[in-house]
Coordinates of C-alpha atoms in Angstrom, one line a residue:
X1 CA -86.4 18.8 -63.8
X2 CA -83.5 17.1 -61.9
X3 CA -82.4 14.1 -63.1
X4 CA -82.5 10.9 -61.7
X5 CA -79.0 9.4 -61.5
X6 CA -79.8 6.3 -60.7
X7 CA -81.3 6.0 -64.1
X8 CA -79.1 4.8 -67.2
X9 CA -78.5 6.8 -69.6
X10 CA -79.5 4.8 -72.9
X11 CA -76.9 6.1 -75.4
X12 CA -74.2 5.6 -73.3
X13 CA -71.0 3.5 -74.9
X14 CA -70.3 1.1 -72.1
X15 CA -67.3 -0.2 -72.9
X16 CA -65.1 3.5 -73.8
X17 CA -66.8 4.6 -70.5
X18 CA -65.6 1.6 -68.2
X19 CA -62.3 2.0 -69.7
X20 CA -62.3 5.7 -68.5
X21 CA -63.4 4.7 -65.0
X22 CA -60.9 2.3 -65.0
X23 CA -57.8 4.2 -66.6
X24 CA -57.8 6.5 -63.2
X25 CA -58.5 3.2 -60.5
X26 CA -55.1 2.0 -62.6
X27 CA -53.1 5.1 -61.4
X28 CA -54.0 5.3 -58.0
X29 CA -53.2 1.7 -57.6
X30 CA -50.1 1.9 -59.0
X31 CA -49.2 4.7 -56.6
X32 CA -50.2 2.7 -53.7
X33 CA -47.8 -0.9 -55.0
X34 CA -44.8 1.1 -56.7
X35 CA -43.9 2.9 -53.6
X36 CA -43.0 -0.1 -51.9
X37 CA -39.4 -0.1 -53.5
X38 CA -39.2 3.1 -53.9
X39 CA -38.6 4.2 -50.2
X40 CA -34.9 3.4 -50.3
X41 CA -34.4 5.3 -52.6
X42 CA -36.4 7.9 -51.6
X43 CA -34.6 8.3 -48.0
X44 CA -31.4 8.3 -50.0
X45 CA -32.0 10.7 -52.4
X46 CA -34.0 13.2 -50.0
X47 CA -31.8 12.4 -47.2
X48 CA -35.3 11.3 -45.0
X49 CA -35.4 8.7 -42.2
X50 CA -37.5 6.5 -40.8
X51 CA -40.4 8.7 -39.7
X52 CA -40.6 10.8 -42.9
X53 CA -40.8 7.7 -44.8
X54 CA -42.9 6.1 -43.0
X55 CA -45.9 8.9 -43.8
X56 CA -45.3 9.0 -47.5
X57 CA -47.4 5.8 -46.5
X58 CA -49.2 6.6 -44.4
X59 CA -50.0 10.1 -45.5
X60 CA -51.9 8.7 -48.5
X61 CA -53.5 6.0 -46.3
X62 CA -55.1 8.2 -44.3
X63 CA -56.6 11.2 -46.9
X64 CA -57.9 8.2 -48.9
X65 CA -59.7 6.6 -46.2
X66 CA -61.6 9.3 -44.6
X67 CA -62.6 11.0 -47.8
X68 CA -64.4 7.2 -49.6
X69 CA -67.9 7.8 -47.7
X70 CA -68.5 11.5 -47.6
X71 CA -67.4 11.4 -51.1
X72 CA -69.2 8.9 -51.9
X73 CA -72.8 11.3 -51.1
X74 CA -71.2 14.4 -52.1
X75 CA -71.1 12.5 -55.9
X76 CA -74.7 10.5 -55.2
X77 CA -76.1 14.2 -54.6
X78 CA -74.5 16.5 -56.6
X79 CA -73.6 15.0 -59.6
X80 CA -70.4 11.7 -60.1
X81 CA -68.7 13.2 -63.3
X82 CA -67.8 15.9 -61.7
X83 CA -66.4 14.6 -58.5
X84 CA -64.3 12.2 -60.7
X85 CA -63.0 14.5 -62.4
X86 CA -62.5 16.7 -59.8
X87 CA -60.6 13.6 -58.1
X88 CA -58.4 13.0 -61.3
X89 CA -57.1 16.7 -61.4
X90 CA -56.4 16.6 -57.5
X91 CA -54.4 13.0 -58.0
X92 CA -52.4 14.2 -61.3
X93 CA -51.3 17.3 -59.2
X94 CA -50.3 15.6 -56.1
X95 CA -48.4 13.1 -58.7
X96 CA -46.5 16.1 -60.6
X97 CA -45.6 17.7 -57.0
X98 CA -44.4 14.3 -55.9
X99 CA -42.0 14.0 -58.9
X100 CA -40.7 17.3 -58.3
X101 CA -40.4 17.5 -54.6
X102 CA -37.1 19.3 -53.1
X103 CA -38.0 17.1 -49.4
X104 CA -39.5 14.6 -47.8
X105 CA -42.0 17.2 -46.1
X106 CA -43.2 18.5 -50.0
X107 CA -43.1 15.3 -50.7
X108 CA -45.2 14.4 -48.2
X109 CA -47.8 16.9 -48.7
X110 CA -48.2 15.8 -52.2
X111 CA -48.9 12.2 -51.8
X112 CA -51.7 13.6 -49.1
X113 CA -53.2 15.3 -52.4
X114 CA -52.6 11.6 -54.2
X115 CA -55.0 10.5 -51.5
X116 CA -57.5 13.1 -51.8
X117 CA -58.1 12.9 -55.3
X118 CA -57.8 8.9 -55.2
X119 CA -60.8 9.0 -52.1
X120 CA -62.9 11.1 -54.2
X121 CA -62.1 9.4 -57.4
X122 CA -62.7 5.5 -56.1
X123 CA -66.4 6.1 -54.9
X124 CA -67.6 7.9 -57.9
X125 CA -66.4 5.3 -60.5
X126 CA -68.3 2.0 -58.2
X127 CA -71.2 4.6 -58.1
X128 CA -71.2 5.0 -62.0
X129 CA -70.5 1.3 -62.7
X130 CA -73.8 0.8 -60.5
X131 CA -75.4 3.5 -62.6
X132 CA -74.9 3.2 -66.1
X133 CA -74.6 -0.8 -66.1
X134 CA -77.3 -3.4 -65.1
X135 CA -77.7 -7.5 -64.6
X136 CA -74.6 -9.7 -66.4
X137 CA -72.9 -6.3 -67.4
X138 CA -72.8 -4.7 -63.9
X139 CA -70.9 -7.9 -62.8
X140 CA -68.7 -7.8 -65.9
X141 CA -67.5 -4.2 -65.2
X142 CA -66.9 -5.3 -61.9
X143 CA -64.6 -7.7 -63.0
X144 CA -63.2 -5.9 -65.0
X145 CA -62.7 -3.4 -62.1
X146 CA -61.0 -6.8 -60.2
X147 CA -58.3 -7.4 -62.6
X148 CA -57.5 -3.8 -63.1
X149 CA -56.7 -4.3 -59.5
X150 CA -55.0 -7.5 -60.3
X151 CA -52.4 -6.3 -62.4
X152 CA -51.8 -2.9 -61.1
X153 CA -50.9 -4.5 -57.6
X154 CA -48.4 -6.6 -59.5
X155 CA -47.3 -4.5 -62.2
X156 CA -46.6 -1.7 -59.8
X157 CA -43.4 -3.2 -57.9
X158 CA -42.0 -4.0 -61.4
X159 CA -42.2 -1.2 -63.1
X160 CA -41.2 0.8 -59.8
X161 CA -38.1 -1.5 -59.7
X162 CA -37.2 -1.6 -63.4
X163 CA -37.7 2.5 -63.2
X164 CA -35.1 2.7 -60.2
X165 CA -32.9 0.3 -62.4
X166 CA -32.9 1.9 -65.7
X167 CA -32.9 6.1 -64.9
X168 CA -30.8 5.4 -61.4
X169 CA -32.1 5.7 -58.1
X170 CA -32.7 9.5 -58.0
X171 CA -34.8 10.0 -61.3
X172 CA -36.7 6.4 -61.0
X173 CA -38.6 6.8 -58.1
X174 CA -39.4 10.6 -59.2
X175 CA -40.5 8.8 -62.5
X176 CA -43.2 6.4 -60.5
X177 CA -44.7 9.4 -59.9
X178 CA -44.3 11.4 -63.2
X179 CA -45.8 8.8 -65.1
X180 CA -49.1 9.4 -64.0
X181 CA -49.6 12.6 -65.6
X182 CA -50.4 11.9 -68.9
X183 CA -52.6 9.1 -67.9
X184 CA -54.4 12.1 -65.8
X185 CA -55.0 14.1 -68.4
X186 CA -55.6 11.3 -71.1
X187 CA -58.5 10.3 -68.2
X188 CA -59.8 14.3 -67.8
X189 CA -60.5 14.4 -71.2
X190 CA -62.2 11.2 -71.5
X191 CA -64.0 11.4 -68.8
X192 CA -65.8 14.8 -70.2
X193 CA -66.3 12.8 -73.7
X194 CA -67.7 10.1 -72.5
X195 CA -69.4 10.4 -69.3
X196 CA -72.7 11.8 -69.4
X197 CA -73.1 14.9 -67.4
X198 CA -75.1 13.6 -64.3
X199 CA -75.4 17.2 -62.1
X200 CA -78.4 17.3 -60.1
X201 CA -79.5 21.1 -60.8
X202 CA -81.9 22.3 -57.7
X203 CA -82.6 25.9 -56.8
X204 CA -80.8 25.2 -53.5
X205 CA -77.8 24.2 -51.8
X206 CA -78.1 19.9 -51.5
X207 CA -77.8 19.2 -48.2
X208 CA -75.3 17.2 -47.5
X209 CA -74.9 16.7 -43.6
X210 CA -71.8 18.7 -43.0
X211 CA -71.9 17.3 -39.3
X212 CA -72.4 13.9 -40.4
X213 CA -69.1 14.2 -42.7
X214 CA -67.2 15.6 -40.2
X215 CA -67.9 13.1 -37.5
X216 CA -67.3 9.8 -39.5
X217 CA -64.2 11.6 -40.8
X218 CA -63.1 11.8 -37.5
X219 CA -63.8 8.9 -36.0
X220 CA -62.0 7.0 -39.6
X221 CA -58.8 9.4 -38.1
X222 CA -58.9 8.1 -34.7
X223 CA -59.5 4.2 -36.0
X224 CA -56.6 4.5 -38.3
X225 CA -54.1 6.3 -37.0
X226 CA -52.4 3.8 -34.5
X227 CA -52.5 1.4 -37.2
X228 CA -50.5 3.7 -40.0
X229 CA -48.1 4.7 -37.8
X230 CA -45.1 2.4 -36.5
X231 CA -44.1 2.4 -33.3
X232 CA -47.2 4.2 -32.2
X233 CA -47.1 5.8 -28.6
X234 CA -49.6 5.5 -25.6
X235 CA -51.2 8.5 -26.6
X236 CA -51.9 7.8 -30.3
X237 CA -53.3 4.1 -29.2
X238 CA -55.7 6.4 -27.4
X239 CA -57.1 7.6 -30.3
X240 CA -58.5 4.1 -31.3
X241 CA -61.0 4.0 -28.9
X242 CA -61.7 7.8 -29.3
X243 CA -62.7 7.1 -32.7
X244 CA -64.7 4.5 -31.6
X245 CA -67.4 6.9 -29.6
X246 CA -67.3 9.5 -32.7
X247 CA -68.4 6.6 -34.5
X248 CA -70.9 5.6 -31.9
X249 CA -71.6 9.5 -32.3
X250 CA -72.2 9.6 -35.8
X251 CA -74.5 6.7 -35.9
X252 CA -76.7 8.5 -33.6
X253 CA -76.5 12.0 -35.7
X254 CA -77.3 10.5 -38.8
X255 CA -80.8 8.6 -37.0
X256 CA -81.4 11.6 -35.8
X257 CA -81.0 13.6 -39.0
X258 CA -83.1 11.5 -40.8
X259 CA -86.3 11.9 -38.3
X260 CA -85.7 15.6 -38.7
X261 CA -86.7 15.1 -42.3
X262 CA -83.2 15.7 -43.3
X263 CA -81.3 13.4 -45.9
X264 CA -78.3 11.9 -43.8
X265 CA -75.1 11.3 -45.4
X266 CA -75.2 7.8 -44.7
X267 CA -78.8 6.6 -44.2
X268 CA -78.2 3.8 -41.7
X269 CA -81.1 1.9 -43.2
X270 CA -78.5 0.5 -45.4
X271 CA -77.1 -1.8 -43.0
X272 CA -80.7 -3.3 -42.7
X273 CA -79.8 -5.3 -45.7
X274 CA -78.3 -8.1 -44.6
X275 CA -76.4 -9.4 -48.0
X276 CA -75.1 -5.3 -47.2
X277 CA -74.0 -6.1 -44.3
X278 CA -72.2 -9.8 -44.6
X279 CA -70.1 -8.4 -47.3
X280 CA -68.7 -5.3 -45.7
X281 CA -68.0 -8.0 -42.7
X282 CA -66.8 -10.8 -45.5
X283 CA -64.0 -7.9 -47.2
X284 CA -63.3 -6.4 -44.0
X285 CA -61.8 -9.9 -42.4
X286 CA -60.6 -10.8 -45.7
X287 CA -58.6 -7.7 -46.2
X288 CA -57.4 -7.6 -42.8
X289 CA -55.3 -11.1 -43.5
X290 CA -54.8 -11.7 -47.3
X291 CA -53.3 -8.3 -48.1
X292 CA -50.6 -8.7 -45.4
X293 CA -49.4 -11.8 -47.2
X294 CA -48.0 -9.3 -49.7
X295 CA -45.8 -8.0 -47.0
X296 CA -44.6 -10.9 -45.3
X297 CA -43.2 -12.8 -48.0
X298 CA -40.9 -10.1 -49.3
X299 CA -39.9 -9.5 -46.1
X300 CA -39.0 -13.1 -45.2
X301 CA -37.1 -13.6 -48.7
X302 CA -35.6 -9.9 -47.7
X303 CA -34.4 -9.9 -45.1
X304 CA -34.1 -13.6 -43.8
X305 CA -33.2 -15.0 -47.0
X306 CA -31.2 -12.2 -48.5
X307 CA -33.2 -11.7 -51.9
X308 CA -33.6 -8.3 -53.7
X309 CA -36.4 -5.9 -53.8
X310 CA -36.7 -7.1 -57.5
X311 CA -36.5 -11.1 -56.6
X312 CA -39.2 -10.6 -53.8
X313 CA -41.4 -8.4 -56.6
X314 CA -41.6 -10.7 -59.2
X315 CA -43.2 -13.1 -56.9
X316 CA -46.1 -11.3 -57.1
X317 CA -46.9 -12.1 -60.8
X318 CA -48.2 -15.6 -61.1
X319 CA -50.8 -14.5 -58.5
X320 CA -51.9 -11.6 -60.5
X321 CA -52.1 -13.0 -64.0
X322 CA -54.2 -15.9 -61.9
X323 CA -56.5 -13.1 -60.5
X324 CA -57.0 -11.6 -64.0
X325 CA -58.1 -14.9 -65.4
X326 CA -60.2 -16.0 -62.6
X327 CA -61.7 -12.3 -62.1
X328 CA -63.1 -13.0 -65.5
X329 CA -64.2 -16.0 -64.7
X330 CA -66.4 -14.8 -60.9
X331 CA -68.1 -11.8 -63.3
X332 CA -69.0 -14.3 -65.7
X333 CA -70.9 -17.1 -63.1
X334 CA -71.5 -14.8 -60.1
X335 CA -75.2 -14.4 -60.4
X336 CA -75.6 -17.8 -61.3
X337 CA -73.5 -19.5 -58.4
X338 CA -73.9 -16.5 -55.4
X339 CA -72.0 -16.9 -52.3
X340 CA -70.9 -20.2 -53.3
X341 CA -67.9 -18.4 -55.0
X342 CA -67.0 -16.9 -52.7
X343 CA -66.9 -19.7 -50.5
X344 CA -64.8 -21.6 -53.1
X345 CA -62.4 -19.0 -53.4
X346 CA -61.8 -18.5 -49.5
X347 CA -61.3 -22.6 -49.8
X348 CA -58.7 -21.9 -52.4
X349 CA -57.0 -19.1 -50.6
X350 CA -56.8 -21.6 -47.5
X351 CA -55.1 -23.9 -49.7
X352 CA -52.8 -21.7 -50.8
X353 CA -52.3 -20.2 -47.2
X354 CA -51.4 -23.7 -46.1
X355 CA -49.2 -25.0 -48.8
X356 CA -47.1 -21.8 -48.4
X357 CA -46.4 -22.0 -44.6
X358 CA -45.2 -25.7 -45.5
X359 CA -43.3 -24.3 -48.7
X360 CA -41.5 -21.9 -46.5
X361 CA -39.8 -24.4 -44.1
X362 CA -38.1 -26.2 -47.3
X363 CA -37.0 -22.7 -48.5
X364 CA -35.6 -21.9 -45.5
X365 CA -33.8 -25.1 -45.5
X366 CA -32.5 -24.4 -48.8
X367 CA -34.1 -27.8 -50.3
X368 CA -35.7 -26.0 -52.6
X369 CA -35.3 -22.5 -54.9
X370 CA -37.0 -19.3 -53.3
X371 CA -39.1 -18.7 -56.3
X372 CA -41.3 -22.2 -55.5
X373 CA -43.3 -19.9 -53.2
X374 CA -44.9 -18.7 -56.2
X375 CA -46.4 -21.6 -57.0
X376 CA -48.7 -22.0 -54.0
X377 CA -49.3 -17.8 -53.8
X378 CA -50.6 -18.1 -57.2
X379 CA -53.3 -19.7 -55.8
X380 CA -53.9 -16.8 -53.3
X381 CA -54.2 -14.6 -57.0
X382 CA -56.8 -17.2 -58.4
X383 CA -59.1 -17.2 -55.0
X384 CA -58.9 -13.2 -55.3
X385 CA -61.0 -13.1 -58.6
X386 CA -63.1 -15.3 -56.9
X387 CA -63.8 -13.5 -53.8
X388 CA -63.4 -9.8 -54.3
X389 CA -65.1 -8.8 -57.2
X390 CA -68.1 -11.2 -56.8
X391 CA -68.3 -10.1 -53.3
X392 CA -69.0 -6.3 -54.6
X393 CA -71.7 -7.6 -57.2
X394 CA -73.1 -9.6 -54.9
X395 CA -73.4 -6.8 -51.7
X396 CA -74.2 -3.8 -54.0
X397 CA -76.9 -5.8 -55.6
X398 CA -79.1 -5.3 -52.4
X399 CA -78.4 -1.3 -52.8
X400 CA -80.3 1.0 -54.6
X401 CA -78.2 2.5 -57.5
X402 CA -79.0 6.2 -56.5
X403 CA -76.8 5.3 -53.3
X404 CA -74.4 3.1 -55.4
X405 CA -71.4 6.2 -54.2
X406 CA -72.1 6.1 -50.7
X407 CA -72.3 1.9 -51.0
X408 CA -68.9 1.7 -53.1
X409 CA -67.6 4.1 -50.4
X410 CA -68.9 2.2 -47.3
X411 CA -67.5 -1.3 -49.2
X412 CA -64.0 0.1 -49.8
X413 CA -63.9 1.8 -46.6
X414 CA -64.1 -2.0 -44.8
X415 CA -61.5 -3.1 -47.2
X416 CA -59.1 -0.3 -46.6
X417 CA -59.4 -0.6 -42.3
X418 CA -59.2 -4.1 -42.8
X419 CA -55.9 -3.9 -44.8
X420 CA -54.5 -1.1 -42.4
X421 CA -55.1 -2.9 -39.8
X422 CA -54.0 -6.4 -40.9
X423 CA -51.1 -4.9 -42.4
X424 CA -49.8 -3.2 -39.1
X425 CA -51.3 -5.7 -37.3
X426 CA -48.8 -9.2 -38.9
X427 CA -45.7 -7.3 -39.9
X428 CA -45.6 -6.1 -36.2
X429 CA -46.5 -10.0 -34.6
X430 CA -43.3 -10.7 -37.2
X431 CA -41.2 -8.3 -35.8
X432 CA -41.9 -8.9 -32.2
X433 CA -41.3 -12.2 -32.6
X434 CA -38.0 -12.4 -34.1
X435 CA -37.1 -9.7 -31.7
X436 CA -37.7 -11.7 -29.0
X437 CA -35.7 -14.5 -30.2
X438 CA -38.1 -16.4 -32.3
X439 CA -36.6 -17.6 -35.4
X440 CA -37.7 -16.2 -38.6
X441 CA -39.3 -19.2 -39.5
X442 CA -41.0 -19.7 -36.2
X443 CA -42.5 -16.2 -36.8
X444 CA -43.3 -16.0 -40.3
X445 CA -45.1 -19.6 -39.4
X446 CA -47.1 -17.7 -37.1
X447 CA -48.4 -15.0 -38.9
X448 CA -49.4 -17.3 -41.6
X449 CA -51.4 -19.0 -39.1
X450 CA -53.2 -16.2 -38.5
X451 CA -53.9 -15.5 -42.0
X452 CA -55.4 -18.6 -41.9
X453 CA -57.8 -18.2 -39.0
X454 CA -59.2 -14.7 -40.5
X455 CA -59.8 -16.5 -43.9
X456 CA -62.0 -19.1 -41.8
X457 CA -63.3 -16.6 -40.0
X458 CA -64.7 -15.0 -43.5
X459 CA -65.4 -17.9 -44.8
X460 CA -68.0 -18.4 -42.2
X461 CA -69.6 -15.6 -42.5
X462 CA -70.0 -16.5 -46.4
X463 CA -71.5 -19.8 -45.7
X464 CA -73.9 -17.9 -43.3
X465 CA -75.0 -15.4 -46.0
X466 CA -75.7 -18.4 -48.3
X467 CA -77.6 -20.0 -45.9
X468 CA -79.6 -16.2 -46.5
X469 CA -79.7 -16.6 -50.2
X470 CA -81.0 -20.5 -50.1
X471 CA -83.9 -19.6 -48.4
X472 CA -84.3 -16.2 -49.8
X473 CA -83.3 -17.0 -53.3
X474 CA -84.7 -13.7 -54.7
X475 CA -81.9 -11.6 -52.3
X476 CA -79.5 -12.3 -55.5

């Protein structure tokens, strides 16, 4: 008989088992924050420039993105244990080869790995949380999930800078990666204890769409790649709209694969739901602003203001202790309140957005101490718990669980396009504009601007998918 795995398994121990999903989502964050002071060190100590640098970003970037979907089905079909695990061993290698690189070209290669095993890994553990946890509990774990987020984002930068401090600049960034390891393996072995095994046994291959995969992961490639890489020619621009009409193209395969009698690897029926639909549009727009701010600001105390990598880091922390708490705080009301948080916290995040572009001015006036600019970004970290993790419960809760992989991936696919974009997108207005004789001010006044305008934008569509629930109240 094959087993259901959308079903819950009843004698599961929720709380060891979200701490094993978890442990993993910790890792890969922290490779994605920690290696934003490393690079300096990196190009010293491997003798890289710019370019080579630039994809030990964007390398990463680009193998988690276009892996989140099909991965997604390949776990929803075949079994998500597995395919987590499978994801853990693939990001613990690429993080050993990382450590040990000889170049910037193995080093390279590696953090592609990191990316593959963190885009199989992510999908699998949303697609479990949807599995094994129900009601309350689902938007708990969630939370959960929100200020693991939370604090690896901030704790990343620290521990990346304190690592480069205390072992010297050639062992400390080969120790951001090192240390990942033994959380690897720690996560392996938990993951067979306390998972329960979830394959789908059939007499035959599953089919899962081989075509389908290919396309989307083709068209992710050409929607990305102008955006990861800086200083982008003609020709890779071209690839933007490219990947536009293989999207276009997949769309079209998957309707028809699914009137063949074929299961498609995305069954566009999804998008039908329309809570589905606003969040992927709410995250998207969200991303494509907020997570720029974490940019920006280091950059402006960096080089404007003259601050260290360390300085500009610890900025960071107020706002991710605030997103802890109020993480907490969205899991625990979210099915009561809906869309409302999420309104509240885009209302925050305005606040914060505001009070920071006015904060700036008297900073760069040097009327008041650089590290004032924490104050208002902390409320940027308190409108996160309120946004992003009640957003997920709220737009997976209109999927069915036996899709909950291909949903996570689909979700965290809008979240990651929205952040490559936005954070190609404002750095680049920046530099353009101080370039052309703007001061820094003047741009970095700008750009916050337009991180304003997106978080309207997103916060209409949230008040337009409230207006759903009120007269649908059964949608939550």
């Amino acid at each position: 008989m094959i087993p259901d795995p959308s079903a819950p398994a009843p004698t599961v121990r929720r709380k060891p088992l979200l701490a094993v999903l978890l442990a993993p989502l910790f890792m890969a964050l922290i490779a994605v924050s920690v290696i934003n002071v490393a690079l300096t060190a990196i190009g010293e100590g491997l003798g890289a420039d710019s370019s080579g640098l630039q994809w030990v970003l964007s390398g990463y970037a680009l193998a988690f993105g276009v892996l989140l979907v099909p991965a997604g089905r390949i776990g929803d079909a075949t079994g998500r244990r597995r395919m987590l695990i499978i994801g853990i061993g693939i990001f613990t290698l690429g993080s050993l080869l990382s450590g040990l690189a000889p170049n910037v070209e193995v080093l390279n290669i590696s953090r592609i790995l990191q990316g593959v095993g963190s885009g199989l890994l992510n999908p699998q553990s949303v697609g479990l949380i949807q599995q094994h946890f129900r009601g309350q509990a689902r938007a708990r774990a969630f939370a959960a999930l929100a200020t693991t987020v939370a604090v690896a984002t901030a704790v990343g930068p620290v521990i990346g800078g304190l690592l480069i401090q205390l072992l010297g600049p050639e062992l400390g960034w080969r120790w951001m990666f090192l240390m990942n390891v033994p959380i690897g393996i720690a996560a392996i072995i938990g993951a067979f204890k306390l998972i329960p095994d979830d394959r789908v046994r059939t007499r035959t291959r599953p089919d899962l769409d081989p075509v389908g995969a290919g396309l989307l992961t083709l068209a992710i490639l050409g929607i990305m790649l102008p955006f990861l890489e800086r200083g982008a020619s003609v020709l890779v621009w071209l690839s933007l709209p490219a990947g536009l009409i293989v999207l276009g193209l997949w769309w079209a395969w998957e309707q028809r694969y699914k009137r063949a009698g074929r299961p498609p690897m995305v069954d566009t029926a999804i998008f039908s739901q329309q809570a589905f639909r606003n969040g992927i549009v709410i995250i998207s727009v969200y991303f494509l602003g907020a997570t720029s701010i974490w940019i920006i600001v280091p950059l402006f105390l960096q080089m404007h203001l003259g601050h260290t990598a360390l300085e500009a880091s610890l900025m960071g922390l107020p706002s991710s202790i605030a997103a802890a708490f109020s993480s907490q705080l969205g899991g625990r009301h979210v099915l009561r309140l809906g869309r409302k948080m999420v309104i509240v916290g885009f209302g925050i995040a305005f606040v914060g957005l505001l009070c920071t572009t006015i904060l700036a001015g008297f900073v760069d006036a040097g009327w008041v101490a650089f590290w004032w600019l924490a104050v208002p970004l902390t409320l940027m970290g308190l409108s996160q718990g309120l946004t992003i993790s009640p957003n997920q419960t709220l737009t997976l809760n209109s999927v069915d669980p036996r899709f909950g992989g291909v949903a996570g991936g689909i979700l965290q696919l809008g979240q990651r396009t929205g952040a490559a974009v936005g954070t190609a997108m404002i750095p680049g207005i920046i530099f353009s504009l101080t370039e052309g004789g703007h001061s820094w001010l003047e741009a970095f006044t700008i750009a916050m601007v337009i991180i304003m305008a997106l978080t309207l934008v997103a916060m209409g569509v949230a008040f337009a998918d409230r207006a759903r629930e009120t007269s649908a109240p059964g949608a939550l």
